[in-house]
Short mmCIF file of C-alpha atoms and ligand atoms in Angstrom, two decimals:
data_model
loop_
_atom_site.label_atom_id
_atom_site.label_comp_id
_atom_site.label_asym_id
_atom_site.label_seq_id
_atom_site.Cartn_x
_atom_site.Cartn_y
_atom_site.Cartn_z
CA MET A 1 -104.87 -116.54 16.77
CA SER A 2 -103.97 -115.52 20.17
CA SER A 3 -103.90 -111.54 21.32
CA PHE A 4 -102.69 -109.24 23.87
CA ILE A 5 -104.70 -107.22 26.16
CA ILE A 6 -102.90 -104.45 27.56
CA ASN A 7 -103.87 -101.73 30.08
CA GLY A 8 -101.19 -98.81 29.35
CA GLY A 9 -99.96 -95.80 30.87
CA LYS A 10 -97.33 -97.63 33.52
CA HIS A 11 -94.39 -96.30 33.62
CA LEU A 12 -91.23 -98.85 32.86
CA VAL A 13 -88.91 -99.32 35.69
CA GLY A 14 -86.44 -102.56 35.65
CA GLU A 15 -83.20 -104.37 34.77
CA LYS A 16 -82.82 -106.67 32.32
CA THR A 17 -80.69 -109.11 30.27
CA VAL A 18 -80.91 -109.06 26.21
CA THR A 19 -81.48 -112.59 24.53
CA GLY A 20 -79.78 -114.04 22.21
CA ALA A 21 -80.39 -112.42 18.42
CA LYS A 22 -83.17 -113.91 15.96
CA ASN A 23 -81.05 -112.73 13.08
CA GLY A 24 -77.97 -114.38 14.61
CA ILE A 25 -79.03 -117.62 15.51
CA LEU A 26 -80.92 -118.48 12.16
CA PRO A 27 -77.84 -118.66 10.14
CA LEU A 28 -75.80 -120.21 13.01
CA LEU A 29 -78.40 -123.06 12.88
CA ALA A 30 -78.01 -123.24 8.90
CA ALA A 31 -74.05 -123.44 9.57
CA THR A 32 -74.74 -126.46 12.17
CA TYR A 33 -75.50 -128.71 9.16
CA LEU A 34 -71.81 -128.37 7.74
CA CYS A 35 -70.11 -129.50 10.81
CA ASP A 36 -69.34 -132.94 11.13
CA GLY A 37 -69.96 -133.00 15.15
CA LYS A 38 -71.63 -131.63 17.69
CA VAL A 39 -72.35 -128.20 17.84
CA THR A 40 -73.37 -126.54 21.07
CA ILE A 41 -75.13 -123.13 21.09
CA HIS A 42 -75.45 -120.90 24.23
CA ASN A 43 -78.28 -118.05 24.78
CA CYS A 44 -80.40 -119.64 21.88
CA PRO A 45 -83.56 -117.54 22.04
CA GLU A 46 -87.23 -119.51 22.42
CA LEU A 47 -88.71 -118.11 19.40
CA THR A 48 -91.01 -119.86 16.62
CA ASP A 49 -88.38 -118.68 13.94
CA VAL A 50 -85.94 -121.29 16.29
CA SER A 51 -88.32 -123.72 16.46
CA THR A 52 -88.85 -123.85 12.69
CA SER A 53 -85.23 -124.01 11.80
CA ILE A 54 -85.03 -126.88 14.55
CA GLY A 55 -87.63 -128.45 12.30
CA ILE A 56 -85.65 -128.11 9.19
CA LEU A 57 -82.38 -129.66 10.83
CA LYS A 58 -84.39 -132.62 11.85
CA HIS A 59 -85.98 -133.41 8.47
CA LEU A 60 -82.56 -133.19 7.33
CA GLY A 61 -81.77 -136.07 9.45
CA CYS A 62 -79.34 -133.88 12.21
CA LYS A 63 -80.21 -134.78 16.17
CA CYS A 64 -81.45 -131.81 17.93
CA SER A 65 -81.91 -131.18 21.72
CA ARG A 66 -82.32 -128.25 23.55
CA GLU A 67 -81.89 -127.54 27.53
CA LYS A 68 -83.12 -124.00 28.40
CA SER A 69 -80.79 -121.68 26.29
CA VAL A 70 -78.48 -124.34 25.15
CA LEU A 71 -79.20 -125.73 21.90
CA THR A 72 -77.07 -128.90 20.68
CA VAL A 73 -77.19 -129.83 17.09
CA ASP A 74 -75.76 -133.02 15.80
CA SER A 75 -75.49 -133.02 11.92
CA LEU A 76 -72.77 -136.04 11.70
CA GLY A 77 -74.13 -138.57 9.18
CA SER A 78 -77.27 -136.47 8.04
CA ASP A 79 -77.72 -136.24 4.41
CA GLY A 80 -80.82 -134.45 3.87
CA PHE A 81 -81.25 -132.34 0.72
CA ILE A 82 -84.98 -131.59 0.59
CA ILE A 83 -86.73 -129.25 2.56
CA PRO A 84 -90.68 -129.13 2.56
CA GLU A 85 -92.73 -126.37 1.42
CA ARG A 86 -94.44 -126.36 4.91
CA LEU A 87 -91.30 -125.43 6.68
CA MET A 88 -89.75 -123.05 3.87
CA ARG A 89 -92.80 -120.78 3.85
CA GLU A 90 -92.63 -120.26 7.63
CA MET A 91 -90.05 -117.88 7.42
CA ARG A 92 -87.71 -115.88 4.77
CA SER A 93 -84.84 -116.81 6.58
CA SER A 94 -85.42 -120.62 5.55
CA ILE A 95 -83.29 -119.33 2.42
CA VAL A 96 -79.96 -119.60 3.84
CA PHE A 97 -80.07 -123.42 4.03
CA LEU A 98 -79.83 -123.37 0.44
CA GLY A 99 -76.03 -122.59 0.58
CA ALA A 100 -75.59 -124.68 3.54
CA VAL A 101 -77.41 -127.96 2.01
CA ALA A 102 -75.82 -127.50 -1.26
CA ALA A 103 -72.54 -127.34 0.01
CA LYS A 104 -72.88 -130.67 2.28
CA CYS A 105 -74.71 -132.57 -0.17
CA GLY A 106 -74.20 -131.27 -3.58
CA LYS A 107 -77.69 -130.55 -4.16
CA ALA A 108 -80.93 -129.07 -2.61
CA VAL A 109 -84.21 -128.75 -3.24
CA MET A 110 -86.45 -126.48 -1.47
CA SER A 111 -89.44 -124.38 -2.09
CA LEU A 112 -89.16 -120.15 -1.91
CA PRO A 113 -89.30 -119.05 1.11
CA GLY A 114 -92.36 -117.16 2.91
CA GLY A 115 -91.95 -114.50 5.96
CA CYS A 116 -93.23 -111.38 7.09
CA GLU A 117 -94.68 -109.27 4.14
CA LEU A 118 -92.47 -106.25 3.60
CA GLY A 119 -93.06 -105.95 -0.10
CA PRO A 120 -91.34 -108.08 -2.70
CA ARG A 121 -88.41 -109.69 -1.41
CA PRO A 122 -86.58 -111.62 -4.40
CA ILE A 123 -83.53 -113.96 -3.99
CA ASP A 124 -81.93 -113.25 -7.25
CA ILE A 125 -78.74 -111.79 -5.49
CA HIS A 126 -78.58 -115.46 -3.49
CA ILE A 127 -79.22 -117.36 -6.90
CA ASP A 128 -76.80 -115.45 -8.83
CA ALA A 129 -73.88 -115.68 -6.17
CA LEU A 130 -74.71 -119.32 -5.92
CA LYS A 131 -74.49 -119.55 -9.73
CA ARG A 132 -70.81 -117.82 -9.51
CA LEU A 133 -69.93 -120.24 -6.99
CA GLY A 134 -70.61 -123.36 -9.66
CA ALA A 135 -74.19 -124.06 -8.89
CA ASP A 136 -76.34 -125.12 -11.51
CA ILE A 137 -80.15 -123.71 -10.21
CA GLU A 138 -83.48 -123.93 -11.74
CA PHE A 139 -87.18 -122.88 -10.69
CA THR A 140 -90.03 -125.67 -11.23
CA ASN A 141 -93.27 -125.39 -10.05
CA GLY A 142 -91.99 -122.98 -7.04
CA GLN A 143 -89.13 -125.07 -6.11
CA ILE A 144 -85.75 -124.17 -6.22
CA ILE A 145 -83.45 -127.06 -7.53
CA CYS A 146 -79.67 -126.48 -6.75
CA ASN A 147 -76.98 -128.90 -8.10
CA MET A 148 -73.67 -128.10 -6.77
CA PRO A 149 -71.22 -131.30 -7.52
CA GLU A 150 -68.04 -129.83 -8.03
CA PRO A 151 -65.84 -127.83 -5.34
CA THR A 152 -65.60 -124.68 -6.50
CA GLY A 153 -62.58 -122.74 -7.84
CA ASP A 154 -61.32 -119.53 -7.07
CA CYS A 155 -63.98 -116.79 -7.37
CA ASP A 156 -64.71 -113.06 -7.11
CA ILE A 157 -68.67 -112.14 -6.15
CA HIS A 158 -69.52 -108.53 -6.14
CA LEU A 159 -73.08 -108.04 -4.69
CA ASN A 160 -75.04 -104.94 -6.14
CA PHE A 161 -76.38 -104.40 -2.95
CA PRO A 162 -75.05 -105.67 0.16
CA SER A 163 -77.58 -107.95 1.03
CA VAL A 164 -77.47 -109.88 4.72
CA GLY A 165 -79.00 -113.28 3.44
CA ALA A 166 -77.27 -113.50 0.30
CA THR A 167 -73.82 -112.69 2.49
CA GLU A 168 -74.54 -115.28 4.69
CA ASN A 169 -75.35 -117.79 1.85
CA ILE A 170 -72.12 -117.29 0.29
CA ILE A 171 -70.43 -117.68 3.44
CA LEU A 172 -72.08 -121.35 3.98
CA ALA A 173 -71.84 -122.43 0.46
CA ALA A 174 -68.09 -121.60 0.22
CA SER A 175 -66.68 -122.34 3.48
CA LYS A 176 -66.77 -126.15 2.75
CA GLY A 177 -64.84 -127.29 -0.78
CA LYS A 178 -61.58 -126.07 -2.65
CA GLY A 179 -60.87 -122.60 -4.04
CA THR A 180 -61.02 -118.68 -2.15
CA THR A 181 -64.08 -116.70 -2.61
CA VAL A 182 -63.98 -113.21 -2.23
CA VAL A 183 -67.15 -111.40 -1.65
CA HIS A 184 -67.36 -107.74 -2.43
CA ASN A 185 -70.17 -105.21 -1.14
CA ALA A 186 -70.83 -107.70 1.61
CA ALA A 187 -73.32 -106.60 3.63
CA ARG A 188 -71.41 -105.57 7.17
CA GLU A 189 -73.87 -106.59 9.82
CA PRO A 190 -72.86 -107.78 13.24
CA GLU A 191 -74.88 -111.35 12.79
CA ILE A 192 -72.60 -111.75 9.51
CA LYS A 193 -69.36 -111.43 11.87
CA ASP A 194 -71.14 -113.74 14.53
CA LEU A 195 -71.36 -116.53 11.61
CA ALA A 196 -68.01 -116.43 10.54
CA GLY A 197 -67.04 -116.47 14.30
CA MET A 198 -68.94 -119.73 14.59
CA LEU A 199 -67.66 -121.00 11.55
CA ASN A 200 -64.18 -120.57 12.05
CA SER A 201 -64.24 -121.98 15.44
CA ALA A 202 -65.46 -125.11 13.58
CA GLY A 203 -62.31 -125.29 11.12
CA ALA A 204 -63.63 -122.74 8.25
CA ASP A 205 -61.24 -120.14 7.51
CA ILE A 206 -63.07 -116.82 6.57
CA LYS A 207 -61.62 -113.36 6.85
CA GLY A 208 -62.87 -110.13 6.82
CA ALA A 209 -66.42 -110.99 8.24
CA GLY A 210 -67.88 -107.76 9.43
CA THR A 211 -66.24 -105.65 6.90
CA SER A 212 -67.46 -105.03 2.89
CA THR A 213 -64.82 -107.75 1.86
CA VAL A 214 -64.95 -111.21 3.12
CA LEU A 215 -62.69 -113.79 1.87
CA ILE A 216 -63.71 -117.29 2.58
CA LYS A 217 -61.36 -120.38 1.86
CA GLY A 218 -62.73 -123.47 1.30
CA VAL A 219 -61.77 -126.35 3.83
CA ASN A 220 -62.14 -130.11 3.51
CA LYS A 221 -64.13 -130.70 6.88
CA LEU A 222 -65.91 -128.65 9.84
CA HIS A 223 -65.87 -130.22 13.23
CA GLY A 224 -68.49 -129.58 16.11
CA THR A 225 -67.80 -126.57 18.28
CA GLU A 226 -69.60 -124.33 21.10
CA HIS A 227 -70.65 -121.19 20.40
CA THR A 228 -72.62 -118.34 22.54
CA VAL A 229 -75.30 -116.22 19.90
CA MET A 230 -74.29 -112.35 19.82
CA PRO A 231 -76.98 -110.51 21.64
CA ASP A 232 -80.16 -109.09 19.87
CA ARG A 233 -79.38 -105.63 19.20
CA ILE A 234 -83.44 -105.00 17.92
CA VAL A 235 -84.69 -106.37 20.89
CA ALA A 236 -82.26 -103.94 22.83
CA ALA A 237 -83.88 -101.34 20.82
CA SER A 238 -87.52 -102.27 21.11
CA TYR A 239 -86.59 -102.24 25.01
CA LEU A 240 -85.19 -98.45 25.01
CA PHE A 241 -88.09 -97.18 22.58
CA ALA A 242 -90.78 -98.46 24.72
CA VAL A 243 -89.22 -97.15 27.95
CA ALA A 244 -88.31 -94.02 26.39
CA MET A 245 -92.12 -93.58 25.22
CA CYS A 246 -93.53 -95.26 28.52
CA LYS A 247 -91.40 -93.16 30.76
CA GLY A 248 -89.25 -94.68 33.15
CA LYS A 249 -85.95 -96.20 33.42
CA ILE A 250 -83.93 -99.39 32.56
CA THR A 251 -80.67 -101.01 32.72
CA LEU A 252 -79.92 -103.31 29.93
CA ASN A 253 -77.25 -105.83 30.08
CA ASN A 254 -75.78 -108.15 27.78
CA ILE A 255 -75.52 -105.35 24.79
CA ILE A 256 -72.68 -104.76 22.45
CA PRO A 257 -72.58 -100.68 22.66
CA GLU A 258 -71.60 -100.21 18.85
CA HIS A 259 -74.62 -101.95 18.01
CA ILE A 260 -77.08 -100.07 19.78
CA VAL A 261 -75.41 -96.55 19.11
CA PRO A 262 -77.87 -95.68 16.60
CA PHE A 263 -80.78 -96.07 18.94
CA THR A 264 -79.03 -94.42 22.00
CA SER A 265 -77.71 -91.29 20.07
CA CYS A 266 -81.15 -90.75 18.99
CA LEU A 267 -83.18 -91.23 22.02
CA TYR A 268 -80.00 -89.04 23.83
CA ASP A 269 -80.81 -86.32 21.24
CA CYS A 270 -84.74 -86.75 21.94
CA GLY A 271 -84.11 -85.74 25.85
CA CYS A 272 -83.46 -89.23 27.37
CA GLU A 273 -80.83 -89.79 29.70
CA VAL A 274 -78.25 -92.51 28.46
CA LYS A 275 -75.38 -93.93 29.92
CA LEU A 276 -73.26 -96.62 27.87
CA GLY A 277 -71.29 -99.13 29.82
CA GLU A 278 -68.79 -101.98 28.25
CA SER A 279 -71.60 -104.43 28.01
CA SER A 280 -74.85 -102.56 29.53
CA VAL A 281 -76.77 -99.44 29.31
CA PHE A 282 -78.81 -97.42 31.31
CA LEU A 283 -81.80 -95.49 30.20
CA LYS A 284 -84.26 -92.74 31.94
CA SER A 285 -87.28 -91.02 30.25
CA GLY A 286 -89.28 -88.19 31.90
CA GLY A 287 -90.62 -84.81 31.17
CA THR A 288 -91.31 -83.90 27.42
CA LEU A 289 -89.51 -85.59 24.83
CA LYS A 290 -88.73 -83.80 21.31
CA ASN A 291 -88.86 -85.14 18.09
CA PHE A 292 -85.73 -86.19 16.25
CA ASP A 293 -85.66 -84.35 12.85
CA SER A 294 -84.92 -86.97 10.34
CA ILE A 295 -84.07 -90.48 10.30
CA THR A 296 -83.37 -92.71 7.27
CA THR A 297 -82.91 -96.77 7.70
CA GLN A 298 -79.57 -97.81 6.01
CA PRO A 299 -77.45 -101.25 5.92
CA PHE A 300 -74.96 -101.46 9.09
CA PRO A 301 -73.61 -99.30 10.40
CA GLY A 302 -76.70 -96.86 9.64
CA PHE A 303 -80.17 -97.05 11.60
CA PRO A 304 -81.57 -100.51 11.06
CA THR A 305 -84.62 -101.16 9.13
CA ASP A 306 -85.79 -103.65 12.02
CA ALA A 307 -85.73 -101.34 14.62
CA GLY A 308 -87.94 -98.40 12.44
CA PRO A 309 -91.34 -99.80 13.82
CA ALA A 310 -90.10 -99.37 17.51
CA LEU A 311 -88.61 -95.90 16.64
CA VAL A 312 -92.08 -94.62 14.88
CA ALA A 313 -94.10 -96.09 17.70
CA ALA A 314 -91.86 -93.76 20.15
CA ALA A 315 -91.84 -90.91 18.21
CA SER A 316 -95.50 -90.70 17.87
CA VAL A 317 -95.30 -89.24 21.39
CA PHE A 318 -92.59 -87.07 21.04
CA LYS A 319 -93.23 -83.42 20.99
CA GLY A 320 -92.92 -81.75 17.16
CA THR A 321 -92.42 -83.37 13.84
CA GLY A 322 -90.26 -86.28 13.05
CA VAL A 323 -89.23 -87.54 9.34
CA PHE A 324 -88.70 -90.95 8.89
CA VAL A 325 -87.59 -92.94 5.68
CA GLU A 326 -87.49 -96.43 5.10
CA ASN A 327 -85.28 -97.11 2.61
CA ILE A 328 -84.42 -100.75 2.96
CA PHE A 329 -87.69 -102.61 2.10
CA ASP A 330 -90.58 -101.37 -0.07
CA SER A 331 -93.90 -101.94 2.36
CA ARG A 332 -93.06 -101.89 6.11
CA PHE A 333 -95.46 -99.31 7.05
CA ARG A 334 -98.77 -101.08 7.66
CA TYR A 335 -98.52 -100.99 11.15
CA ILE A 336 -98.70 -97.43 11.02
CA GLY A 337 -102.65 -97.36 10.46
CA GLU A 338 -103.07 -99.52 13.45
CA LEU A 339 -100.59 -96.88 15.19
CA SER A 340 -103.41 -94.55 14.14
CA ARG A 341 -106.13 -96.21 15.83
CA LEU A 342 -104.38 -95.71 18.96
CA GLY A 343 -104.14 -92.16 18.05
CA ALA A 344 -101.04 -91.35 16.50
CA ASN A 345 -100.50 -88.53 13.91
CA ILE A 346 -98.45 -90.05 10.84
CA ARG A 347 -98.72 -89.56 7.16
CA THR A 348 -97.10 -91.62 4.77
CA VAL A 349 -96.01 -90.92 1.07
CA GLY A 350 -93.91 -93.66 -0.19
CA ARG A 351 -91.53 -94.91 1.91
CA THR A 352 -91.54 -91.74 4.38
CA ALA A 353 -93.31 -91.27 7.39
CA VAL A 354 -93.91 -87.64 8.84
CA ILE A 355 -94.86 -88.48 12.56
CA THR A 356 -96.29 -85.62 14.42
CA GLY A 357 -96.05 -85.94 17.74
CA VAL A 358 -99.61 -86.43 19.94
CA LYS A 359 -99.72 -85.64 23.63
CA ARG A 360 -101.28 -89.34 24.55
CA LEU A 361 -102.39 -92.37 22.69
CA HIS A 362 -105.71 -94.00 23.63
CA GLY A 363 -106.47 -97.84 23.90
CA ALA A 364 -108.14 -99.79 20.58
CA GLN A 365 -108.60 -102.68 18.79
CA VAL A 366 -105.60 -103.27 16.49
CA THR A 367 -103.83 -106.08 14.27
CA ALA A 368 -99.92 -107.42 13.95
CA HIS A 369 -99.22 -107.56 10.17
CA ASP A 370 -95.74 -108.28 10.95
CA LEU A 371 -92.78 -108.93 13.79
CA ARG A 372 -91.51 -105.80 14.02
CA GLY A 373 -94.62 -103.89 13.39
CA GLY A 374 -96.51 -105.73 16.02
CA ALA A 375 -93.89 -105.35 18.81
CA ALA A 376 -94.41 -101.62 18.16
CA LEU A 377 -97.78 -101.86 18.53
CA VAL A 378 -97.02 -103.49 21.98
CA SER A 379 -94.80 -100.51 22.99
CA ALA A 380 -97.78 -98.04 21.67
CA SER A 381 -100.37 -99.84 23.84
CA MET A 382 -98.01 -99.90 26.72
CA ALA A 383 -97.85 -95.93 26.76
CA ALA A 384 -101.44 -95.66 25.67
CA ASP A 385 -104.40 -94.55 28.05
CA GLY A 386 -107.00 -96.94 28.59
CA GLN A 387 -107.24 -100.98 26.90
CA THR A 388 -105.58 -102.02 23.92
CA GLU A 389 -106.19 -105.88 22.06
CA ILE A 390 -103.56 -106.63 19.67
CA ASN A 391 -104.61 -109.50 17.40
CA ASN A 392 -102.26 -111.99 15.60
CA ILE A 393 -99.40 -111.70 17.86
CA GLU A 394 -97.78 -115.02 16.48
CA PHE A 395 -95.80 -112.59 14.24
CA ILE A 396 -94.41 -111.23 17.41
CA ASP A 397 -93.16 -114.63 19.07
CA ARG A 398 -91.10 -115.21 15.84
CA GLY A 399 -88.84 -112.77 17.05
CA TYR A 400 -89.55 -111.88 20.98
CA GLU A 401 -89.25 -114.58 23.81
CA HIS A 402 -92.23 -114.11 25.75
CA ILE A 403 -92.63 -110.12 24.96
CA GLU A 404 -95.51 -110.48 27.66
CA ASP A 405 -93.06 -111.47 30.53
CA MET A 406 -90.34 -109.31 29.09
CA PHE A 407 -92.62 -106.17 29.83
CA SER A 408 -94.65 -107.53 32.44
CA SER A 409 -91.40 -107.77 34.54
CA LEU A 410 -90.71 -103.88 33.70
CA GLY A 411 -94.10 -102.73 35.50
CA ALA A 412 -96.28 -103.44 32.02
CA ASP A 413 -100.13 -105.03 32.58
CA ILE A 414 -100.08 -107.26 29.68
CA LYS A 415 -101.71 -110.51 29.44
CA ARG A 416 -101.66 -113.11 26.41
CA CYS A 417 -105.28 -114.81 25.88
C1 LIG B 1 -82.29 -109.68 7.05
O1 LIG B 1 -82.97 -110.06 5.86
C2 LIG B 1 -82.79 -109.96 8.34
N1 LIG B 1 -83.35 -111.19 8.54
C3 LIG B 1 -84.10 -109.19 8.45
O2 LIG B 1 -84.71 -109.07 9.67
C4 LIG B 1 -83.63 -107.45 8.06
O3 LIG B 1 -84.34 -106.48 7.77
C5 LIG B 1 -82.96 -107.13 6.87
O4 LIG B 1 -81.61 -108.28 6.95
C6 LIG B 1 -82.32 -106.19 6.47
O5 LIG B 1 -81.18 -105.98 7.58
C7 LIG B 1 -82.63 -112.51 8.99
O6 LIG B 1 -81.24 -111.91 9.41
C8 LIG B 1 -82.94 -113.27 9.34
P1 LIG B 1 -81.52 -108.52 2.55
P2 LIG B 1 -82.58 -110.54 4.47
O7 LIG B 1 -81.32 -109.70 1.91
O8 LIG B 1 -81.55 -111.13 4.66
C9 LIG B 1 -83.34 -106.55 -1.23
C10 LIG B 1 -86.40 -108.93 10.98
O9 LIG B 1 -87.67 -108.24 11.33
N2 LIG B 1 -82.77 -108.13 -1.74
O10 LIG B 1 -80.11 -107.52 3.33
O11 LIG B 1 -83.77 -110.94 3.83
C11 LIG B 1 -84.71 -107.21 -0.41
O12 LIG B 1 -85.44 -107.06 -1.00
C12 LIG B 1 -85.93 -109.21 9.80
O13 LIG B 1 -85.92 -109.47 11.97
C13 LIG B 1 -83.19 -108.09 -3.19
O14 LIG B 1 -83.52 -107.13 -4.10
O15 LIG B 1 -82.17 -108.81 4.09
C14 LIG B 1 -84.49 -105.78 0.60
O16 LIG B 1 -85.10 -104.77 0.06
C15 LIG B 1 -87.34 -108.68 8.72
N3 LIG B 1 -82.73 -109.63 -3.90
C16 LIG B 1 -83.16 -105.66 0.39
O17 LIG B 1 -82.72 -106.41 -0.41
C17 LIG B 1 -81.99 -110.27 -3.14
O18 LIG B 1 -81.48 -111.40 -3.23
C18 LIG B 1 -82.33 -106.05 1.70
O19 LIG B 1 -82.33 -107.58 2.27
C19 LIG B 1 -81.92 -110.32 -1.57
C20 LIG B 1 -82.22 -109.24 -0.77
#
């Protein structure tokens, strides 16, 4: 296990370009398996979750090659349908391969997925939806055994919660085959629109992605295509909240304004200067920032759960008291105990955190327990007086491309050891 050593107290100043979205690229990689031809993906971030997905594609028989941020996947002729446990356990989003593999091969065998511990993460919505599409699914010894031999007929699926992964799995499973599938109460996250955009450019017929009703007409064949991954709105949030709490200024390029408005409006209310351009944002932070009143995480277009830790870390040095409610996952507060080691004053009751800003945080030894919580510890350590050591940073590498370079180039003192 590696760690970061951070000497805090430096202001962050500079200009950065946001990398491709982790939560965008992962379903796109599953989608490449459905395409009979070469798919070229631009702006592909260098993340361990991406390497795991590439590992799965290679295991299934695909040819994958990478030249910097351009990834090429050729799935023509590949027919693997079994994904080994060691790859499935690496990340939760490996479950999106279920829809893609079953649609391509008529069957899929894989173990239950792993991923960051954010409380129980059932897959019942995925399974119920795939069954509605005609799949026969059994669980044996921790394995999912799925048979979906016949093309589906017309089908309406109503999700009892707008699950991001389940919406993606349905789109993947229904894109190839016969019949029209309508998903009601679909997740509206922009990563879903990105997935549908890529599949449509490969010959799929998907309408309404990004809204709560998605209509998928199955087609016989998907061909090769070229696609640029959407910018990572959560990485953008991490930059913005880090600069706000460390003081300084940043211009972020490659953002989509409507994706980051939940963060910029919050930071504006707290006292930051914010200017949104067509594809960039400028943020300046100085003086005393005041805490937000109350923020609750919601499915898109609400405040995203993945940006919660970055917000809570920043709020720990904003003046006054802010109330943060985590509404999506049961247990996403493990990082808060670590923030307290750095001197933060945060009380939690269930899914609610009450943050009372302190004047200064101080260095300490802390541990990352999950991806976003780990990244929040990086920002808090950069704002703290003195030295911090963060352990278990492998979690952070799952979703941030060289986070130490990302912040060093803005003036932070952060080293990996
Ligand atoms: C995606 O996870 C993201 N991951 C998560 O990002 C993100 O936090 C989450 O959406 C919510 O926005 C990827 O896109 C790879 P969900 P996903 O299905 O698809 C419950 C990060 O840090 N649920 O929308 O797994 C579930 O337990 C990660 O980058 C069921 O009950 O999220 C949770 O409480 C972490 N049954 C809620 O729904 C199901 O079958 C939202 O889950 C599925 C989900």
